PDB file of N, CA and C in Angstrom:
ATOM      1  N   MET A   1      -2.870   6.540 -18.839  1.00 41.00           N
ATOM      2  CA  MET A   1      -3.965   6.950 -17.855  1.00 41.00           C
ATOM      3  C   MET A   1      -3.750   8.320 -17.280  1.00 41.00           C
ATOM      4  N   PRO A   2      -4.556   9.280 -17.424  1.00 47.00           N
ATOM      5  CA  PRO A   2      -4.251  10.569 -16.884  1.00 47.00           C
ATOM      6  C   PRO A   2      -4.600  10.550 -15.354  1.00 47.00           C
ATOM      7  N   THR A   3      -3.829  11.271 -14.654  1.00 54.00           N
ATOM      8  CA  THR A   3      -4.050  11.333 -13.266  1.00 54.00           C
ATOM      9  C   THR A   3      -4.245  12.782 -12.731  1.00 54.00           C
ATOM     10  N   ALA A   4      -5.054  13.026 -11.855  1.00 63.00           N
ATOM     11  CA  ALA A   4      -5.307  14.252 -11.275  1.00 63.00           C
ATOM     12  C   ALA A   4      -4.128  14.705 -10.191  1.00 63.00           C
ATOM     13  N   VAL A   5      -3.832  15.953 -10.211  1.00 77.00           N
ATOM     14  CA  VAL A   5      -2.849  16.413  -9.221  1.00 77.00           C
ATOM     15  C   VAL A   5      -3.671  17.170  -8.100  1.00 77.00           C
ATOM     16  N   LEU A   6      -3.689  16.508  -6.986  1.00 79.00           N
ATOM     17  CA  LEU A   6      -4.461  17.104  -5.822  1.00 79.00           C
ATOM     18  C   LEU A   6      -3.624  18.100  -5.095  1.00 79.00           C
ATOM     19  N   THR A   7      -4.375  19.028  -4.471  1.00 85.00           N
ATOM     20  CA  THR A   7      -3.732  19.888  -3.628  1.00 85.00           C
ATOM     21  C   THR A   7      -3.501  19.194  -2.217  1.00 85.00           C
ATOM     22  N   ASP A   8      -2.757  19.703  -1.283  1.00 89.00           N
ATOM     23  CA  ASP A   8      -2.478  19.208  -0.012  1.00 89.00           C
ATOM     24  C   ASP A   8      -3.741  18.909   0.715  1.00 89.00           C
ATOM     25  N   ARG A   9      -4.694  19.930   0.665  1.00 87.00           N
ATOM     26  CA  ARG A   9      -5.956  19.742   1.389  1.00 87.00           C
ATOM     27  C   ARG A   9      -6.857  18.753   0.664  1.00 87.00           C
ATOM     28  N   GLU A  10      -6.837  18.607  -0.613  1.00 84.00           N
ATOM     29  CA  GLU A  10      -7.610  17.601  -1.278  1.00 84.00           C
ATOM     30  C   GLU A  10      -7.051  16.172  -0.983  1.00 84.00           C
ATOM     31  N   ARG A  11      -5.651  16.091  -0.925  1.00 84.00           N
ATOM     32  CA  ARG A  11      -5.066  14.771  -0.545  1.00 84.00           C
ATOM     33  C   ARG A  11      -5.401  14.402   0.915  1.00 84.00           C
ATOM     34  N   THR A  12      -5.475  15.403   1.764  1.00 85.00           N
ATOM     35  CA  THR A  12      -5.764  15.208   3.228  1.00 85.00           C
ATOM     36  C   THR A  12      -7.136  14.639   3.259  1.00 85.00           C
ATOM     37  N   ALA A  13      -8.124  15.306   2.459  1.00 84.00           N
ATOM     38  CA  ALA A  13      -9.596  14.926   2.490  1.00 84.00           C
ATOM     39  C   ALA A  13      -9.649  13.470   2.113  1.00 84.00           C
ATOM     40  N   VAL A  14      -8.989  13.063   0.932  1.00 83.00           N
ATOM     41  CA  VAL A  14      -8.998  11.727   0.451  1.00 83.00           C
ATOM     42  C   VAL A  14      -8.466  10.763   1.525  1.00 83.00           C
ATOM     43  N   GLN A  15      -7.350  11.137   2.113  1.00 84.00           N
ATOM     44  CA  GLN A  15      -6.829  10.157   3.261  1.00 84.00           C
ATOM     45  C   GLN A  15      -7.770  10.006   4.385  1.00 84.00           C
ATOM     46  N   ALA A  16      -8.357  11.094   4.789  1.00 84.00           N
ATOM     47  CA  ALA A  16      -9.346  11.070   5.888  1.00 84.00           C
ATOM     48  C   ALA A  16     -10.528  10.193   5.430  1.00 84.00           C
ATOM     49  N   TYR A  17     -10.947  10.371   4.274  1.00 83.00           N
ATOM     50  CA  TYR A  17     -12.151   9.487   3.689  1.00 83.00           C
ATOM     51  C   TYR A  17     -11.625   8.106   3.794  1.00 83.00           C
ATOM     52  N   LEU A  18     -10.492   7.697   3.300  1.00 84.00           N
ATOM     53  CA  LEU A  18     -10.101   6.382   3.286  1.00 84.00           C
ATOM     54  C   LEU A  18     -10.015   5.826   4.698  1.00 84.00           C
ATOM     55  N   ARG A  19      -9.491   6.571   5.613  1.00 83.00           N
ATOM     56  CA  ARG A  19      -9.464   6.113   7.186  1.00 83.00           C
ATOM     57  C   ARG A  19     -10.872   5.862   7.563  1.00 83.00           C
ATOM     58  N   LEU A  20     -11.835   6.663   7.276  1.00 83.00           N
ATOM     59  CA  LEU A  20     -13.112   6.507   7.581  1.00 83.00           C
ATOM     60  C   LEU A  20     -13.788   5.241   7.078  1.00 83.00           C
ATOM     61  N   LEU A  21     -13.532   5.027   5.732  1.00 83.00           N
ATOM     62  CA  LEU A  21     -14.023   3.852   4.985  1.00 83.00           C
ATOM     63  C   LEU A  21     -13.429   2.638   5.683  1.00 83.00           C
ATOM     64  N   HIS A  22     -12.126   2.606   6.010  1.00 83.00           N
ATOM     65  CA  HIS A  22     -11.507   1.360   6.501  1.00 83.00           C
ATOM     66  C   HIS A  22     -11.957   1.087   7.891  1.00 83.00           C
ATOM     67  N   THR A  23     -12.326   2.139   8.693  1.00 81.00           N
ATOM     68  CA  THR A  23     -12.886   1.973  10.108  1.00 81.00           C
ATOM     69  C   THR A  23     -14.253   1.332   9.970  1.00 81.00           C
ATOM     70  N   VAL A  24     -15.116   1.907   9.097  1.00 80.00           N
ATOM     71  CA  VAL A  24     -16.397   1.341   8.850  1.00 80.00           C
ATOM     72  C   VAL A  24     -16.359  -0.162   8.489  1.00 80.00           C
ATOM     73  N   ARG A  25     -15.493  -0.401   7.495  1.00 81.00           N
ATOM     74  CA  ARG A  25     -15.376  -1.704   6.937  1.00 81.00           C
ATOM     75  C   ARG A  25     -14.948  -2.737   8.094  1.00 81.00           C
ATOM     76  N   ALA A  26     -13.986  -2.267   8.902  1.00 78.00           N
ATOM     77  CA  ALA A  26     -13.451  -3.092   9.992  1.00 78.00           C
ATOM     78  C   ALA A  26     -14.570  -3.380  10.957  1.00 78.00           C
ATOM     79  N   ALA A  27     -15.400  -2.395  11.252  1.00 73.00           N
ATOM     80  CA  ALA A  27     -16.464  -2.560  12.136  1.00 73.00           C
ATOM     81  C   ALA A  27     -17.511  -3.707  11.621  1.00 73.00           C
ATOM     82  N   PHE A  28     -17.831  -3.537  10.367  1.00 75.00           N
ATOM     83  CA  PHE A  28     -18.765  -4.525   9.775  1.00 75.00           C
ATOM     84  C   PHE A  28     -18.021  -5.942   9.381  1.00 75.00           C
ATOM     85  N   ASP A  29     -16.832  -6.038   9.315  1.00 76.00           N
ATOM     86  CA  ASP A  29     -16.145  -7.180   8.937  1.00 76.00           C
ATOM     87  C   ASP A  29     -15.646  -7.953  10.134  1.00 76.00           C
ATOM     88  N   GLY A  30     -16.067  -7.576  11.263  1.00 67.00           N
ATOM     89  CA  GLY A  30     -15.555  -8.256  12.516  1.00 67.00           C
ATOM     90  C   GLY A  30     -16.005  -9.691  12.546  1.00 67.00           C
ATOM     91  N   PRO A  31     -15.679 -10.446  13.546  1.00 66.00           N
ATOM     92  CA  PRO A  31     -16.026 -11.800  13.617  1.00 66.00           C
ATOM     93  C   PRO A  31     -17.513 -12.088  13.729  1.00 66.00           C
ATOM     94  N   PRO A  32     -17.938 -13.145  13.107  1.00 68.00           N
ATOM     95  CA  PRO A  32     -19.419 -13.429  13.159  1.00 68.00           C
ATOM     96  C   PRO A  32     -19.835 -13.572  14.676  1.00 68.00           C
ATOM     97  N   GLY A  33     -21.010 -12.865  14.947  1.00 69.00           N
ATOM     98  CA  GLY A  33     -21.542 -13.011  16.255  1.00 69.00           C
ATOM     99  C   GLY A  33     -20.802 -12.137  17.238  1.00 69.00           C
ATOM    100  N   GLY A  34     -19.779 -11.481  16.795  1.00 65.00           N
ATOM    101  CA  GLY A  34     -18.979 -10.607  17.658  1.00 65.00           C
ATOM    102  C   GLY A  34     -19.602  -9.282  17.927  1.00 65.00           C
ATOM    103  N   SER A  35     -19.198  -8.674  18.824  1.00 68.00           N
ATOM    104  CA  SER A  35     -19.777  -7.219  19.179  1.00 68.00           C
ATOM    105  C   SER A  35     -19.292  -6.212  18.108  1.00 68.00           C
ATOM    106  N   ARG A  36     -20.211  -5.539  17.518  1.00 64.00           N
ATOM    107  CA  ARG A  36     -19.813  -4.572  16.605  1.00 64.00           C
ATOM    108  C   ARG A  36     -20.309  -3.208  17.138  1.00 64.00           C
ATOM    109  N   PRO A  37     -19.468  -2.235  16.909  1.00 61.00           N
ATOM    110  CA  PRO A  37     -19.823  -0.763  17.330  1.00 61.00           C
ATOM    111  C   PRO A  37     -21.095  -0.385  16.585  1.00 61.00           C
ATOM    112  N   SER A  38     -21.900   0.276  17.297  1.00 61.00           N
ATOM    113  CA  SER A  38     -23.195   0.841  16.654  1.00 61.00           C
ATOM    114  C   SER A  38     -22.993   2.133  15.847  1.00 61.00           C
ATOM    115  N   ILE A  39     -21.869   2.838  16.120  1.00 70.00           N
ATOM    116  CA  ILE A  39     -21.605   4.058  15.638  1.00 70.00           C
ATOM    117  C   ILE A  39     -20.098   4.185  15.205  1.00 70.00           C
ATOM    118  N   VAL A  40     -19.804   5.013  14.206  1.00 75.00           N
ATOM    119  CA  VAL A  40     -18.376   5.252  13.834  1.00 75.00           C
ATOM    120  C   VAL A  40     -17.806   6.144  14.910  1.00 75.00           C
ATOM    121  N   PRO A  41     -16.599   5.945  15.361  1.00 79.00           N
ATOM    122  CA  PRO A  41     -15.936   6.721  16.344  1.00 79.00           C
ATOM    123  C   PRO A  41     -16.015   8.143  15.978  1.00 79.00           C
ATOM    124  N   PRO A  42     -16.494   9.017  16.906  1.00 84.00           N
ATOM    125  CA  PRO A  42     -16.680  10.519  16.583  1.00 84.00           C
ATOM    126  C   PRO A  42     -15.320  11.086  16.106  1.00 84.00           C
ATOM    127  N   ALA A  43     -14.259  10.737  16.454  1.00 86.00           N
ATOM    128  CA  ALA A  43     -13.005  11.388  16.148  1.00 86.00           C
ATOM    129  C   ALA A  43     -12.708  11.095  14.624  1.00 86.00           C
ATOM    130  N   VAL A  44     -13.020   9.923  14.171  1.00 82.00           N
ATOM    131  CA  VAL A  44     -12.687   9.572  12.757  1.00 82.00           C
ATOM    132  C   VAL A  44     -13.724  10.222  11.893  1.00 82.00           C
ATOM    133  N   LEU A  45     -14.919  10.393  12.253  1.00 83.00           N
ATOM    134  CA  LEU A  45     -15.908  11.133  11.467  1.00 83.00           C
ATOM    135  C   LEU A  45     -15.644  12.575  11.368  1.00 83.00           C
ATOM    136  N   ALA A  46     -15.236  13.185  12.564  1.00 87.00           N
ATOM    137  CA  ALA A  46     -14.927  14.584  12.732  1.00 87.00           C
ATOM    138  C   ALA A  46     -13.721  14.942  11.805  1.00 87.00           C
ATOM    139  N   GLU A  47     -12.739  13.946  11.844  1.00 86.00           N
ATOM    140  CA  GLU A  47     -11.463  14.200  11.013  1.00 86.00           C
ATOM    141  C   GLU A  47     -11.979  14.309   9.568  1.00 86.00           C
ATOM    142  N   ALA A  48     -12.754  13.409   9.097  1.00 84.00           N
ATOM    143  CA  ALA A  48     -13.185  13.340   7.689  1.00 84.00           C
ATOM    144  C   ALA A  48     -13.971  14.687   7.347  1.00 84.00           C
ATOM    145  N   GLU A  49     -14.900  15.054   8.177  1.00 86.00           N
ATOM    146  CA  GLU A  49     -15.661  16.296   7.997  1.00 86.00           C
ATOM    147  C   GLU A  49     -14.805  17.559   7.919  1.00 86.00           C
ATOM    148  N   GLN A  50     -13.812  17.643   8.815  1.00 89.00           N
ATOM    149  CA  GLN A  50     -12.944  18.743   8.895  1.00 89.00           C
ATOM    150  C   GLN A  50     -12.100  18.819   7.618  1.00 89.00           C
ATOM    151  N   ALA A  51     -11.553  17.618   7.164  1.00 86.00           N
ATOM    152  CA  ALA A  51     -10.757  17.571   5.993  1.00 86.00           C
ATOM    153  C   ALA A  51     -11.512  18.099   4.714  1.00 86.00           C
ATOM    154  N   LEU A  52     -12.846  17.630   4.672  1.00 85.00           N
ATOM    155  CA  LEU A  52     -13.669  18.032   3.486  1.00 85.00           C
ATOM    156  C   LEU A  52     -13.898  19.630   3.567  1.00 85.00           C
ATOM    157  N   ALA A  53     -14.076  20.162   4.791  1.00 88.00           N
ATOM    158  CA  ALA A  53     -14.300  21.598   4.969  1.00 88.00           C
ATOM    159  C   ALA A  53     -13.024  22.353   4.535  1.00 88.00           C
ATOM    160  N   ASP A  54     -11.820  21.843   5.134  1.00 88.00           N
ATOM    161  CA  ASP A  54     -10.666  22.493   4.767  1.00 88.00           C
ATOM    162  C   ASP A  54     -10.312  22.540   3.246  1.00 88.00           C
ATOM    163  N   ALA A  55     -10.719  21.435   2.607  1.00 83.00           N
ATOM    164  CA  ALA A  55     -10.493  21.395   1.142  1.00 83.00           C
ATOM    165  C   ALA A  55     -11.638  22.104   0.331  1.00 83.00           C
ATOM    166  N   GLY A  56     -12.519  22.732   0.955  1.00 84.00           N
ATOM    167  CA  GLY A  56     -13.620  23.496   0.360  1.00 84.00           C
ATOM    168  C   GLY A  56     -14.637  22.490  -0.306  1.00 84.00           C
ATOM    169  N   LEU A  57     -14.831  21.389   0.285  1.00 81.00           N
ATOM    170  CA  LEU A  57     -15.619  20.406  -0.273  1.00 81.00           C
ATOM    171  C   LEU A  57     -16.844  19.977   0.623  1.00 81.00           C
ATOM    172  N   SER A  58     -16.939  20.618   1.717  1.00 81.00           N
ATOM    173  CA  SER A  58     -18.047  20.407   2.582  1.00 81.00           C
ATOM    174  C   SER A  58     -19.301  20.720   1.849  1.00 81.00           C
ATOM    175  N   GLY A  59     -20.229  19.829   1.983  1.00 81.00           N
ATOM    176  CA  GLY A  59     -21.511  19.958   1.376  1.00 81.00           C
ATOM    177  C   GLY A  59     -21.534  19.742  -0.193  1.00 81.00           C
ATOM    178  N   ASN A  60     -20.392  19.405  -0.727  1.00 79.00           N
ATOM    179  CA  ASN A  60     -20.281  19.182  -2.011  1.00 79.00           C
ATOM    180  C   ASN A  60     -19.631  17.754  -2.239  1.00 79.00           C
ATOM    181  N   GLU A  61     -20.246  16.622  -1.727  1.00 78.00           N
ATOM    182  CA  GLU A  61     -19.612  15.340  -1.791  1.00 78.00           C
ATOM    183  C   GLU A  61     -19.576  14.872  -3.240  1.00 78.00           C
ATOM    184  N   GLU A  62     -20.506  15.309  -3.978  1.00 84.00           N
ATOM    185  CA  GLU A  62     -20.490  14.854  -5.482  1.00 84.00           C
ATOM    186  C   GLU A  62     -19.145  15.262  -6.108  1.00 84.00           C
ATOM    187  N   ALA A  63     -18.648  16.529  -5.873  1.00 81.00           N
ATOM    188  CA  ALA A  63     -17.402  16.988  -6.414  1.00 81.00           C
ATOM    189  C   ALA A  63     -16.263  16.220  -5.847  1.00 81.00           C
ATOM    190  N   PHE A  64     -16.371  15.915  -4.568  1.00 81.00           N
ATOM    191  CA  PHE A  64     -15.307  15.100  -3.878  1.00 81.00           C
ATOM    192  C   PHE A  64     -15.229  13.751  -4.557  1.00 81.00           C
ATOM    193  N   PHE A  65     -16.368  13.061  -4.746  1.00 81.00           N
ATOM    194  CA  PHE A  65     -16.268  11.784  -5.370  1.00 81.00           C
ATOM    195  C   PHE A  65     -15.789  11.761  -6.772  1.00 81.00           C
ATOM    196  N   ARG A  66     -16.169  12.817  -7.506  1.00 80.00           N
ATOM    197  CA  ARG A  66     -15.640  12.896  -8.903  1.00 80.00           C
ATOM    198  C   ARG A  66     -14.166  13.107  -8.857  1.00 80.00           C
ATOM    199  N   MET A  67     -13.578  13.917  -7.956  1.00 76.00           N
ATOM    200  CA  MET A  67     -12.229  14.103  -7.774  1.00 76.00           C
ATOM    201  C   MET A  67     -11.531  12.825  -7.292  1.00 76.00           C
ATOM    202  N   LEU A  68     -12.109  12.003  -6.369  1.00 74.00           N
ATOM    203  CA  LEU A  68     -11.606  10.811  -5.915  1.00 74.00           C
ATOM    204  C   LEU A  68     -11.567   9.758  -7.100  1.00 74.00           C
ATOM    205  N   GLN A  69     -12.601   9.728  -7.872  1.00 76.00           N
ATOM    206  CA  GLN A  69     -12.608   8.825  -9.065  1.00 76.00           C
ATOM    207  C   GLN A  69     -11.501   9.246 -10.141  1.00 76.00           C
ATOM    208  N   SER A  70     -11.309  10.505 -10.309  1.00 74.00           N
ATOM    209  CA  SER A  70     -10.257  10.954 -11.280  1.00 74.00           C
ATOM    210  C   SER A  70      -8.862  10.635 -10.611  1.00 74.00           C
ATOM    211  N   TRP A  71      -8.698  10.640  -9.432  1.00 69.00           N
ATOM    212  CA  TRP A  71      -7.497  10.520  -8.854  1.00 69.00           C
ATOM    213  C   TRP A  71      -7.124   8.953  -8.771  1.00 69.00           C
ATOM    214  N   CYS A  72      -8.184   8.171  -8.586  1.00 65.00           N
ATOM    215  CA  CYS A  72      -7.961   6.695  -8.417  1.00 65.00           C
ATOM    216  C   CYS A  72      -9.001   5.985  -9.115  1.00 65.00           C
ATOM    217  N   PRO A  73      -8.947   6.035 -10.557  1.00 61.00           N
ATOM    218  CA  PRO A  73     -10.064   5.471 -11.255  1.00 61.00           C
ATOM    219  C   PRO A  73     -10.118   3.960 -11.106  1.00 61.00           C
ATOM    220  N   ALA A  74     -11.349   3.413 -11.285  1.00 62.00           N
ATOM    221  CA  ALA A  74     -11.599   1.896 -11.004  1.00 62.00           C
ATOM    222  C   ALA A  74     -10.836   1.171 -12.104  1.00 62.00           C
ATOM    223  N   GLU A  75     -10.396   0.065 -11.776  1.00 51.00           N
ATOM    224  CA  GLU A  75      -9.813  -0.880 -12.812  1.00 51.00           C
ATOM    225  C   GLU A  75     -10.866  -1.499 -13.744  1.00 51.00           C
ATOM    226  N   PRO A  76     -10.542  -1.597 -15.012  1.00 47.00           N
ATOM    227  CA  PRO A  76     -11.617  -2.150 -15.996  1.00 47.00           C
ATOM    228  C   PRO A  76     -11.708  -3.690 -15.735  1.00 47.00           C
TER     229      PRO A  76
END
């Protein structure tokens, strides 16, 4: 299975995206009837946006998700 070699900035963008994804999942996977936040914490969203910008991927999420898929392909 071929793997992509990410730059440090691309790796940081992937890590920030994964933190954002886990934060959103945790918010929606809370206990039934429990209080859920109505928004994603601004610091988590800002970190992901800055990481995308630093990697030159801001506004080009399609390229980011292609890179993410090549780095971590789905299991068959």
